[in-house]
Coordinates of C-alpha atoms (C1' of nucleotides) in Angstrom, one line a residue:
Chain A
M271 CA 0.0 0.3 -0.1
K272 CA 2.7 2.3 -0.9
M273 CA 1.3 6.1 -1.3
K274 CA 2.7 8.9 -3.4
I275 CA 3.6 12.2 -2.2
K276 CA 0.8 13.8 -3.2
Q277 CA -1.9 11.5 -2.1
V278 CA -0.1 11.6 1.4
A279 CA -0.6 15.1 1.0
E280 CA -4.1 15.6 0.5
L281 CA -4.4 12.7 3.0
V282 CA -3.1 14.6 5.9
G283 CA -3.8 18.1 4.7
I284 CA -0.1 19.5 4.0
S285 CA 1.7 20.6 1.4
V286 CA 4.2 18.3 -1.0
R287 CA 6.6 20.9 -0.3
T288 CA 6.3 20.3 3.3
L289 CA 7.2 16.5 3.1
H290 CA 10.0 17.6 0.6
H291 CA 11.1 19.5 3.4
Y292 CA 10.7 16.6 6.2
D293 CA 13.0 14.7 3.9
E294 CA 15.4 17.0 3.7
I295 CA 15.6 17.4 7.1
G296 CA 15.7 13.9 7.7
L297 CA 12.3 14.1 9.9
L298 CA 10.4 11.8 7.9
T299 CA 12.2 9.9 5.0
P300 CA 9.8 7.8 2.8
E301 CA 10.3 4.1 2.8
E302 CA 11.2 3.9 -0.7
T303 CA 12.6 5.9 -3.5
T304 CA 12.2 4.7 -7.2
D305 CA 15.0 5.2 -9.5
A306 CA 13.3 7.9 -10.8
G307 CA 13.5 9.7 -7.8
Y308 CA 10.0 9.3 -6.7
R309 CA 9.2 9.2 -3.1
Y310 CA 6.8 6.4 -1.9
Y311 CA 5.3 6.3 1.7
S312 CA 4.7 3.4 3.6
E313 CA 2.0 2.7 6.6
Q314 CA 4.8 3.1 9.0
N315 CA 5.6 6.4 7.2
L316 CA 2.0 7.8 7.8
E317 CA 2.1 6.5 11.7
T318 CA 5.2 8.8 12.0
L319 CA 3.6 11.5 10.1
Q320 CA 0.6 11.4 12.6
Q321 CA 3.3 11.5 15.6
I322 CA 5.0 14.5 13.9
L323 CA 1.8 16.3 13.2
F324 CA 0.7 15.7 17.0
F325 CA 4.0 17.4 18.2
K326 CA 3.6 20.1 15.5
E327 CA 0.2 21.0 16.9
L328 CA 2.1 21.5 20.3
D329 CA 4.3 23.8 18.5
F330 CA 7.5 21.8 19.0
P331 CA 10.1 22.8 16.5
L332 CA 10.3 20.1 13.9
K333 CA 14.2 19.7 15.3
E334 CA 13.1 18.6 18.8
I335 CA 10.2 16.5 17.1
K336 CA 13.0 14.8 15.1
E337 CA 15.0 14.1 18.5
I338 CA 12.0 12.9 20.4
L339 CA 10.7 10.4 17.7
S340 CA 14.2 9.1 16.9
D341 CA 14.8 8.6 21.0
P342 CA 14.8 4.8 21.2
S343 CA 13.0 5.2 24.8
F344 CA 10.1 7.0 23.4
D345 CA 7.1 5.7 24.5
R346 CA 4.3 6.5 22.1
Q347 CA 1.4 5.7 24.7
Q348 CA 2.9 8.1 27.0
A349 CA 3.2 10.7 24.3
L350 CA -0.2 10.3 23.4
Q351 CA -1.2 10.6 26.7
L352 CA 0.7 13.9 27.2
H353 CA -0.8 15.2 24.2
R354 CA -4.2 14.6 25.7
K355 CA -3.6 16.4 28.7
L356 CA -2.0 19.5 26.7
L357 CA -5.1 19.4 24.0
L358 CA -7.4 19.8 27.1
E359 CA -5.7 22.5 28.4
K360 CA -5.4 24.4 25.3
R361 CA -8.8 23.8 24.9
E362 CA -9.6 25.5 28.5
R363 CA -7.3 28.6 27.0
I364 CA -10.0 28.7 24.3
D365 CA -12.7 29.2 26.4
Q366 CA -10.9 31.4 28.4
M367 CA -10.5 33.5 25.1
I368 CA -14.2 32.9 24.3
A369 CA -14.9 34.5 27.7
T370 CA -12.7 37.3 27.4
I371 CA -14.4 38.2 23.9
D372 CA -18.1 38.0 25.4
K373 CA -16.9 40.3 28.5
T374 CA -15.1 42.6 25.6
T375 CA -18.4 43.0 23.6
Q376 CA -19.9 43.9 26.4
Y377 CA -17.2 46.2 27.5
V378 CA -17.4 48.0 24.1
K379 CA -20.9 48.6 24.4
G380 CA -20.3 50.5 27.7
E381 CA -21.8 48.1 29.8
I382 CA -19.1 46.8 31.8
H383 CA -15.9 47.5 33.1
M384 CA -12.5 45.6 32.4
S385 CA -9.1 45.6 34.0
N386 CA -6.3 45.4 31.4
E387 CA -5.4 41.9 33.1
E388 CA -8.8 40.7 31.9
K389 CA -8.5 42.0 28.4
F390 CA -5.5 39.6 27.8
K391 CA -6.7 36.8 29.5
G392 CA -6.4 33.6 27.8
F393 CA -4.6 35.3 25.2
N394 CA -1.3 35.7 27.2
F395 CA 1.4 33.5 26.0
S396 CA 0.6 31.3 23.0
H397 CA 1.5 28.2 24.6
N398 CA 0.7 27.2 28.6
P399 CA 3.4 27.1 31.2
Y400 CA 3.0 23.0 31.5
E401 CA 3.5 23.2 27.9
E402 CA 7.0 24.9 28.3
E403 CA 8.0 22.4 31.3
A404 CA 7.3 19.7 29.4
R405 CA 9.2 20.7 26.3
K406 CA 12.3 21.3 28.5
L407 CA 12.3 18.4 30.5
W408 CA 11.3 15.9 27.4
G409 CA 13.4 17.7 25.2
A410 CA 16.3 17.7 27.7
K411 CA 16.0 13.9 28.1
A412 CA 15.6 13.5 24.4
V413 CA 18.6 15.3 23.0
D414 CA 21.0 13.7 25.6
Q415 CA 20.5 11.4 28.6
S416 CA 23.2 13.6 30.5
N417 CA 21.4 16.9 29.3
A418 CA 24.7 18.0 27.9
S419 CA 23.0 20.8 25.5
F420 CA 20.7 21.9 27.8
K421 CA 23.5 22.6 30.6
N422 CA 25.0 24.6 28.0
N423 CA 22.6 27.6 28.4
A424 CA 22.4 29.7 31.5
V425 CA 18.8 28.8 32.1
G426 CA 19.3 25.3 32.0
E427 CA 22.1 25.2 34.3
K428 CA 20.4 27.1 37.1
M429 CA 17.5 25.1 36.7
N430 CA 19.4 22.2 37.3
D431 CA 21.1 23.8 40.4
I432 CA 17.7 24.1 41.8
Y433 CA 16.6 20.4 41.1
R434 CA 19.5 19.5 42.8
K435 CA 19.2 21.4 46.0
L436 CA 15.6 20.5 46.3
A437 CA 16.9 16.9 45.8
D438 CA 19.2 17.2 48.4
L439 CA 16.2 18.4 50.8
R440 CA 14.0 15.5 49.6
N441 CA 13.7 13.8 52.8
T442 CA 13.0 16.7 54.9
P443 CA 9.4 17.9 55.4
P444 CA 8.1 19.8 52.6
E445 CA 6.7 22.7 55.2
S446 CA 10.3 23.3 56.6
T447 CA 11.9 26.5 56.5
E448 CA 14.7 25.2 54.0
A449 CA 12.3 23.4 51.5
Q450 CA 10.1 26.4 51.7
T451 CA 13.3 28.5 50.9
A452 CA 14.2 26.7 48.1
I453 CA 11.0 26.5 46.5
S454 CA 10.5 29.6 46.7
E455 CA 13.5 30.1 44.6
W456 CA 12.3 27.8 42.3
Y457 CA 8.8 29.7 42.3
E458 CA 11.0 33.2 41.7
F459 CA 13.1 31.2 38.8
L460 CA 9.8 30.4 37.0
N461 CA 8.6 33.8 37.3
T462 CA 11.6 35.6 36.2
Q463 CA 13.7 33.2 33.8
T464 CA 10.6 31.6 31.7
G465 CA 9.2 34.7 30.7
H466 CA 5.7 33.7 32.1
H467 CA 4.0 34.9 35.4
Y468 CA 2.9 31.8 37.2
S469 CA -0.1 32.9 39.8
L470 CA 0.1 30.3 43.1
E471 CA -2.7 28.6 41.6
A472 CA -1.0 27.7 38.6
F473 CA 2.2 27.1 40.4
K474 CA 0.0 24.5 42.6
G475 CA -1.2 22.8 39.4
L476 CA 2.2 22.7 37.9
G477 CA 3.4 21.0 40.8
Q478 CA 0.8 18.5 41.1
M479 CA 1.3 17.8 37.3
Y480 CA 4.5 16.7 38.4
V481 CA 3.2 13.4 40.3
A482 CA 0.3 13.0 37.6
D483 CA 2.0 12.7 34.7
E484 CA 4.7 10.0 34.6
R485 CA 6.9 12.2 32.0
F486 CA 7.2 14.8 34.4
T487 CA 7.8 12.1 37.2
T488 CA 10.5 10.2 35.5
N489 CA 12.3 13.0 34.5
I490 CA 12.4 15.0 37.9
D491 CA 13.1 11.9 39.7
Q492 CA 16.4 11.7 37.7
F493 CA 17.7 14.1 40.2
G494 CA 16.8 11.7 43.0
A495 CA 14.0 9.4 43.8
G496 CA 11.0 10.6 45.1
L497 CA 11.9 14.2 44.0
A498 CA 8.6 15.0 42.1
Q499 CA 6.3 14.2 45.0
F500 CA 8.3 16.3 47.4
M501 CA 8.3 19.2 45.4
C502 CA 4.4 18.5 44.4
E503 CA 3.9 18.7 48.3
A504 CA 6.3 21.7 48.8
M505 CA 4.6 23.6 46.1
T506 CA 1.0 23.0 47.3
F507 CA 2.3 23.9 51.0
F508 CA 4.0 26.8 49.1
A509 CA 1.2 28.0 47.1
D510 CA -1.5 27.8 50.0
N511 CA 0.8 29.6 52.6
N512 CA 1.3 32.6 50.5
E513 CA -2.0 33.7 49.1
Q514 CA -3.3 36.9 50.8
Chain B
M1 CA -1.6 55.8 32.5
K2 CA 1.1 55.5 29.8
M3 CA 3.1 52.1 30.3
K4 CA 6.4 51.3 29.0
I5 CA 7.5 48.6 27.0
K6 CA 8.2 46.1 29.3
Q7 CA 4.9 46.7 31.4
V8 CA 3.0 46.0 28.2
A9 CA 4.8 42.9 27.0
E10 CA 4.4 41.5 30.6
L11 CA 0.7 42.2 30.7
V12 CA -0.2 40.5 27.2
G13 CA 2.8 37.9 27.7
I14 CA 4.6 38.6 24.3
S15 CA 8.2 40.0 24.3
V16 CA 9.7 43.6 24.1
R17 CA 11.3 42.3 20.8
T18 CA 7.8 41.8 19.2
L19 CA 6.5 45.2 20.3
H20 CA 9.4 46.7 18.4
H21 CA 8.7 44.6 15.3
Y22 CA 4.9 45.5 15.4
D23 CA 6.3 49.2 15.8
E24 CA 8.6 48.9 13.1
I25 CA 6.2 47.4 10.4
G26 CA 3.4 50.2 11.7
L27 CA 0.8 47.8 13.1
L28 CA 1.0 49.4 16.6
T29 CA 2.7 52.5 16.9
P30 CA 3.2 53.7 20.8
E31 CA 1.1 56.9 21.2
E32 CA 4.0 58.6 22.5
T33 CA 7.7 58.5 21.9
T34 CA 10.3 60.5 24.2
D35 CA 12.8 62.5 22.9
A36 CA 15.0 59.7 24.3
G37 CA 13.6 57.5 22.1
Y38 CA 11.5 55.5 24.8
R39 CA 8.0 53.9 23.5
Y40 CA 5.0 55.0 25.7
Y41 CA 1.6 52.8 25.1
S42 CA -1.7 54.2 26.1
E43 CA -4.8 52.8 27.0
Q44 CA -5.9 52.8 23.4
N45 CA -3.0 51.2 22.3
L46 CA -3.9 48.2 24.6
E47 CA -6.9 47.9 22.8
T48 CA -5.6 47.6 19.6
L49 CA -3.2 45.0 21.1
Q50 CA -5.9 42.9 22.1
Q51 CA -7.4 43.1 18.7
I52 CA -4.4 42.2 17.1
L53 CA -3.8 39.2 19.4
F54 CA -7.5 38.0 18.3
F55 CA -6.4 38.0 14.8
K56 CA -3.1 36.5 15.7
E57 CA -4.8 33.4 17.6
L58 CA -6.5 32.8 14.3
D59 CA -3.3 32.8 12.1
F60 CA -4.1 36.1 10.2
P61 CA -0.6 37.5 8.7
L62 CA 0.5 40.8 10.4
K63 CA 0.1 42.1 7.3
E64 CA -3.5 41.6 6.9
I65 CA -4.1 42.3 10.3
K66 CA -2.8 45.5 9.7
E67 CA -5.2 46.4 6.6
I68 CA -8.1 45.1 8.4
L69 CA -7.6 47.3 11.5
S70 CA -7.1 50.1 9.4
D71 CA -10.0 49.9 7.1
P72 CA -12.3 52.9 8.3
S73 CA -15.1 50.0 7.8
F74 CA -13.7 47.8 10.5
D75 CA -16.3 46.9 12.8
R76 CA -14.9 45.7 16.3
Q77 CA -18.2 44.1 17.5
Q78 CA -18.7 42.3 14.3
A79 CA -14.9 41.0 14.6
L80 CA -15.3 40.0 17.8
Q81 CA -18.2 37.8 16.8
L82 CA -16.7 36.4 14.1
H83 CA -13.8 35.2 16.2
R84 CA -16.1 34.0 18.9
K85 CA -17.4 31.7 16.2
L86 CA -14.0 30.9 14.8
L87 CA -12.9 29.8 18.0
L88 CA -15.5 27.6 19.3
E89 CA -14.8 25.9 15.8
K90 CA -11.4 25.6 16.9
R91 CA -12.4 24.3 20.0
E92 CA -14.2 21.5 18.0
R93 CA -11.3 20.9 16.1
I94 CA -9.3 20.1 19.4
D95 CA -12.1 17.9 20.6
Q96 CA -11.4 15.7 17.4
M97 CA -8.1 15.5 17.9
I98 CA -8.7 14.5 21.5
A99 CA -10.8 11.5 20.3
T100 CA -8.3 10.7 17.4
I101 CA -5.7 10.5 20.0
D102 CA -8.1 8.4 22.2
K103 CA -8.7 6.1 19.0
T104 CA -5.0 6.0 18.6
T105 CA -4.5 4.7 21.7
Q106 CA -6.7 2.0 21.6
Y107 CA -5.2 1.5 18.0
V108 CA -1.6 1.2 19.2
K109 CA -2.8 -1.4 21.5
G110 CA -4.2 -3.4 18.9
E111 CA -7.8 -3.1 20.1
I112 CA -9.2 -1.5 17.1
H113 CA -8.7 -1.0 13.3
M114 CA -8.0 2.8 12.3
S115 CA -8.5 4.0 8.6
N116 CA -6.0 6.3 7.4
E117 CA -7.9 9.1 7.1
E118 CA -9.3 8.4 10.7
K119 CA -5.8 8.8 11.8
F120 CA -5.4 12.5 10.7
K121 CA -9.0 13.4 11.9
G122 CA -8.8 16.9 13.1
F123 CA -5.4 17.2 12.3
N124 CA -6.3 18.0 8.6
F125 CA -5.3 21.6 8.1
S126 CA -4.0 24.0 10.9
H127 CA -7.1 26.3 10.1
N128 CA -10.9 25.3 9.4
P129 CA -12.5 25.9 6.1
Y130 CA -14.3 28.4 7.4
E131 CA -11.5 30.4 8.3
E132 CA -10.2 29.7 5.1
E133 CA -13.3 31.3 3.7
A134 CA -13.5 34.2 6.0
R135 CA -9.9 35.4 5.4
K136 CA -10.5 35.5 1.7
L137 CA -13.5 37.4 2.0
W138 CA -12.6 39.5 4.6
G139 CA -9.0 40.3 3.5
A140 CA -10.0 40.7 0.1
K141 CA -12.5 43.3 1.1
A142 CA -10.0 45.0 3.5
V143 CA -6.9 45.2 0.9
D144 CA -8.9 46.6 -1.7
Q145 CA -12.8 47.5 -2.2
S146 CA -12.8 46.2 -5.7
N147 CA -10.7 43.0 -4.8
A148 CA -7.9 44.0 -7.0
S149 CA -5.0 41.8 -5.5
F150 CA -7.5 39.0 -4.9
K151 CA -8.1 39.0 -8.7
N152 CA -4.6 38.7 -9.5
N153 CA -4.5 34.9 -8.8
A154 CA -6.4 32.2 -10.8
V155 CA -8.2 30.8 -7.8
G156 CA -9.7 33.9 -6.7
E157 CA -10.7 34.6 -10.3
K158 CA -12.6 31.3 -10.8
M159 CA -14.1 32.0 -7.3
N160 CA -15.4 34.8 -8.5
D161 CA -16.7 33.7 -11.9
I162 CA -18.7 31.4 -9.7
Y163 CA -20.0 33.8 -7.5
R164 CA -21.0 35.8 -10.5
K165 CA -22.7 32.8 -12.4
L166 CA -24.6 32.2 -9.0
A167 CA -25.6 35.9 -8.7
D168 CA -27.3 35.7 -12.1
L169 CA -29.4 32.8 -10.9
R170 CA -30.5 34.1 -7.7
N171 CA -34.1 34.8 -8.5
T172 CA -34.7 31.3 -9.7
P173 CA -35.6 28.4 -7.3
P174 CA -32.6 27.0 -5.4
E175 CA -33.9 23.7 -6.4
S176 CA -33.7 24.4 -10.4
T177 CA -31.3 22.3 -12.3
E178 CA -29.6 25.2 -13.5
A179 CA -28.9 26.3 -9.8
Q180 CA -27.9 23.0 -8.6
T181 CA -25.4 22.8 -11.5
A182 CA -24.0 25.9 -10.6
I183 CA -23.7 25.1 -7.2
S184 CA -22.2 21.8 -8.0
E185 CA -19.5 23.5 -9.7
W186 CA -19.0 25.7 -6.4
Y187 CA -18.8 22.3 -4.4
E188 CA -16.2 20.9 -6.8
F189 CA -14.5 24.1 -6.8
L190 CA -14.0 24.0 -3.3
N191 CA -12.9 20.4 -2.8
T192 CA -10.4 20.6 -5.7
Q193 CA -9.0 24.5 -5.4
T194 CA -8.6 25.0 -1.7
G195 CA -7.1 21.7 -1.1
H196 CA -9.6 20.8 1.8
H197 CA -12.1 18.3 1.4
Y198 CA -15.6 19.4 2.2
S199 CA -18.1 16.5 3.2
L200 CA -21.8 17.6 2.0
E201 CA -22.5 18.1 5.6
A202 CA -19.7 20.7 6.1
F203 CA -20.9 21.7 2.6
K204 CA -24.3 22.5 4.1
G205 CA -23.0 24.1 7.5
L206 CA -21.1 26.7 5.2
G207 CA -24.1 27.8 3.8
Q208 CA -25.6 28.2 6.5
M209 CA -23.1 30.3 7.8
Y210 CA -23.3 32.4 5.1
V211 CA -26.6 33.7 6.1
A212 CA -25.8 33.3 10.0
D213 CA -22.7 35.6 9.7
E214 CA -23.1 39.2 8.8
R215 CA -19.7 39.4 7.4
F216 CA -20.0 36.7 4.7
T217 CA -23.4 38.1 4.0
T218 CA -22.2 41.4 3.7
N219 CA -19.2 40.4 1.5
I220 CA -21.2 37.5 -0.6
D221 CA -24.2 40.0 -1.3
Q222 CA -21.7 42.5 -2.9
F223 CA -22.1 40.2 -6.0
G224 CA -25.8 40.8 -6.1
A225 CA -28.5 41.3 -3.0
G226 CA -29.7 38.0 -1.6
L227 CA -27.2 36.1 -3.1
A228 CA -26.2 34.5 0.4
Q229 CA -29.5 33.6 1.4
F230 CA -29.9 32.0 -2.5
M231 CA -26.7 30.1 -1.9
C232 CA -27.8 29.0 1.7
E233 CA -30.7 27.2 0.2
A234 CA -29.2 26.0 -2.8
M235 CA -26.5 24.5 -1.2
T236 CA -28.5 23.1 1.9
F237 CA -30.6 21.6 -1.2
F238 CA -27.3 20.2 -2.6
A239 CA -26.4 18.7 0.4
D240 CA -29.5 16.9 1.3
N241 CA -30.2 15.7 -2.0
N242 CA -26.8 14.0 -2.8
E243 CA -26.4 11.8 0.1
Q244 CA -26.6 8.2 -0.4
Chain C
dA10 C1' 1.9 8.6 -28.7
dT11 C1' 0.7 12.2 -27.2
dA12 C1' -0.8 15.3 -23.5
dA13 C1' -1.7 16.3 -18.9
dA14 C1' -0.9 15.8 -14.3
dG15 C1' 2.5 14.6 -11.4
dT16 C1' 7.6 14.9 -9.2
dG17 C1' 12.3 15.7 -8.9
dT18 C1' 15.9 19.3 -7.7
dT19 C1' 18.0 23.7 -7.0
dA20 C1' 17.5 27.9 -5.2
dC21 C1' 16.1 32.2 -3.7
dG22 C1' 11.9 34.7 -0.8
dT23 C1' 9.4 35.5 3.3
dA24 C1' 7.2 36.1 8.1
dA25 C1' 7.6 36.9 12.7
dC26 C1' 10.5 37.5 15.6
dG27 C1' 15.2 35.8 18.4
dT28 C1' 19.5 37.2 19.5
dG29 C1' 23.3 39.4 20.8
dA30 C1' 26.3 44.1 20.2
dG31 C1' 26.9 48.5 21.6
dG32 C1' 25.5 52.3 23.7
dG33 C1' 22.1 56.0 25.9
dT34 C1' 18.3 56.7 30.3
dC35 C1' 16.0 56.7 34.5
dA36 C1' 14.9 56.0 39.4
dA37 C1' 17.0 54.6 43.6
dT38 C1' 20.4 54.0 46.6
dA39 C1' 25.3 54.8 49.1
Chain D
dT270 C1' 25.9 63.6 43.8
dA271 C1' 27.6 59.9 42.3
dT272 C1' 27.0 55.2 41.1
dT273 C1' 24.4 51.3 39.8
dG274 C1' 21.3 48.2 38.0
dA275 C1' 17.5 47.9 35.5
dC276 C1' 15.3 49.2 30.8
dC277 C1' 15.5 51.4 26.7
dC278 C1' 17.5 52.3 21.9
dT279 C1' 19.0 50.9 17.1
dC280 C1' 21.0 48.5 14.2
dA281 C1' 21.7 44.3 12.1
dC282 C1' 22.7 39.2 11.0
dG283 C1' 20.5 34.4 12.3
dT284 C1' 16.5 31.4 12.2
dT285 C1' 12.6 28.3 11.5
dA286 C1' 9.3 26.2 8.3
dC287 C1' 8.1 26.1 4.7
dG288 C1' 6.4 29.4 -0.3
dT289 C1' 7.4 30.0 -4.7
dA290 C1' 9.0 29.9 -9.1
dA291 C1' 11.9 27.9 -12.6
dC292 C1' 13.1 24.0 -15.5
dA293 C1' 13.5 19.1 -16.7
dC294 C1' 11.9 14.5 -16.0
dT295 C1' 8.1 10.4 -15.4
dT296 C1' 3.7 8.4 -15.3
dT297 C1' -1.1 8.0 -16.5
dA298 C1' -4.9 8.4 -19.3
dT299 C1' -6.8 9.1 -23.5

DNA sequence: ATAAAGTGTTACGTAACGTGAGGGTCAATA
DNA sequence: TATTGACCCTCACGTTACGTAACACTTTAT
C-alpha cells in the first residue's frame, strides 16, 4: 500500500513541499525511493507523520520532534497521553478566550468595566506553562541522557541547580523553612527566567502535574527518587501559605 | 496611564522585541515617544493590541491584520463575533484531535482498527475551512474594495466567476437544475481548489454560515443582493439531495 | 503516442520574530 | 551627587518552516 507524495499530502492536509522539507531534514524519510527519484510512503511512514503532526500542533520545533521520535526510549503511549492533557488545556484556554471576547463585547458597548489584565486573559502566551515545562524536561532528555546541550545555556544550568538543591532536601518535611526557601527560589526562577507569570494557583497546579504525569515524574526523579512527590507537596504548601 | 514597553509586554505575554517589531511595521505605533526614544503605550494602544492578538490567534498574517484594523469600515463588534465563532470551531477541532488520540491509543494497543483518514482527523489543515473562507472574503475586502489583489490569482478569479454565475441565478428557485449545476460547480471548486475536503454536511454548514454571519452575508451580497440567502438554500438542497 | 498531471531538484524569498552588540536613560541608593 | 542596576534604544544578522518559481523528467490517461 505505498502512497505517492501527493496522496499523502492530501490525506493529511499538508503541502507536497512540506513533505519534501521533512525528507530534506531527515524528519520523515519515505520508505522507498524509485530510480526516478519518486518518493513512496508506507503505512509506517504515515504513522510517524501522525506523531509529527501531534507534536507540531503543540508547537514543538521540527528539530525537537526529530530528536524525540528518534529517541529509542520514546514511548508512543505516554506521548499520546501527554498530548491529550495538553490539548485539554489548550481547549480551556480557548474557553478563556471566548469568555474574554464576550466580556469585551459588553465592554465595547460600555456595559461593564474591564481591567487590563482581563482584556488579555487567555491570550497570554501562545502556549501554556505546562507545555513549556514539558518541552524542557522532555526535550532535555531526548537530546542527551546527560542533558549535555541543556547545560550549555544558563537557564538550564540554573534550573538544574535548583533541582539538585531540592533533591538534597527531599527527605526533610516539605513544610520546613529550608524546603520552602528552596521552593520559593523555584517559584522566583519560573517567574523571572521563563518569561511567564505563574500565579500561586498555577504554581500549585504545576506541582500536581509533576506527580500526575509520569513523564514529568520520571524526568524529575532523575535528580533523586521521590523528588517529584516532594516538590509537589512543597509547592502546594507554598501556594496555600502565601495567599493573601 | 502611559505604560513602558516592558510593562506592556508582561501584561499581555509577548516579548519586547515583538512590540518593537509591531512598531517597525506600523502595526502598533505607541501613542507617545519621548525625546530619548522611549515608547509609551496608551490605553487605546492596549485595546488595539488586544485586537491584534485576537487575529493572531486565528493565524492571520500581520500584514492582513494591519490592513483590517486600518480599514475605516472595520467594525469591532462584528469582528468579535466572528472571532467567537471561529474559536468555537477551533475548540471543536481540538475535541476531534482528542478523540483521534483516544482512538489511536486503542489502535496502538491493537484493540481496534483505524483507517488512514481517521488517523488524521482533526489534524487536517491547521485552520478550518470557514476560517479560510473568512480570510478570503474579509481579506479581499480589506485590501481593496474592488478585490484587486485577489483577482490577481487564478483561484480568486475562478471563485469570482462562480459567484457571478450564481448571482445571475439568484432569482430562480434554488432547486432548479441550473442552480444545482452551478452549486455543484461551487462544491467541486471548493474540494479541488482549496485543498480541503468538504463533506456534504460541511458544505451545508458553510452555506448556513453565509446567512448566519453578517460578515459573510455582506461580502457575498456584493455580487448581488440576496445571493447569500440563495446560496444557502441551494447548498442545503444540494447536500440533502446528494446523500446516499 | 501524446498530452496532462505529477514529481524531482535547485535555489532564492518570506514571515515573525530571536539574539546579541554597543550604547544611552532613569529611578533609587550609598 | 555619584553610581549602579534595571530598562530602553537602534542596528543588523540569524532562524524556522516552509512558499514559490523555474526547468526537466516520469507516469498515467486517452
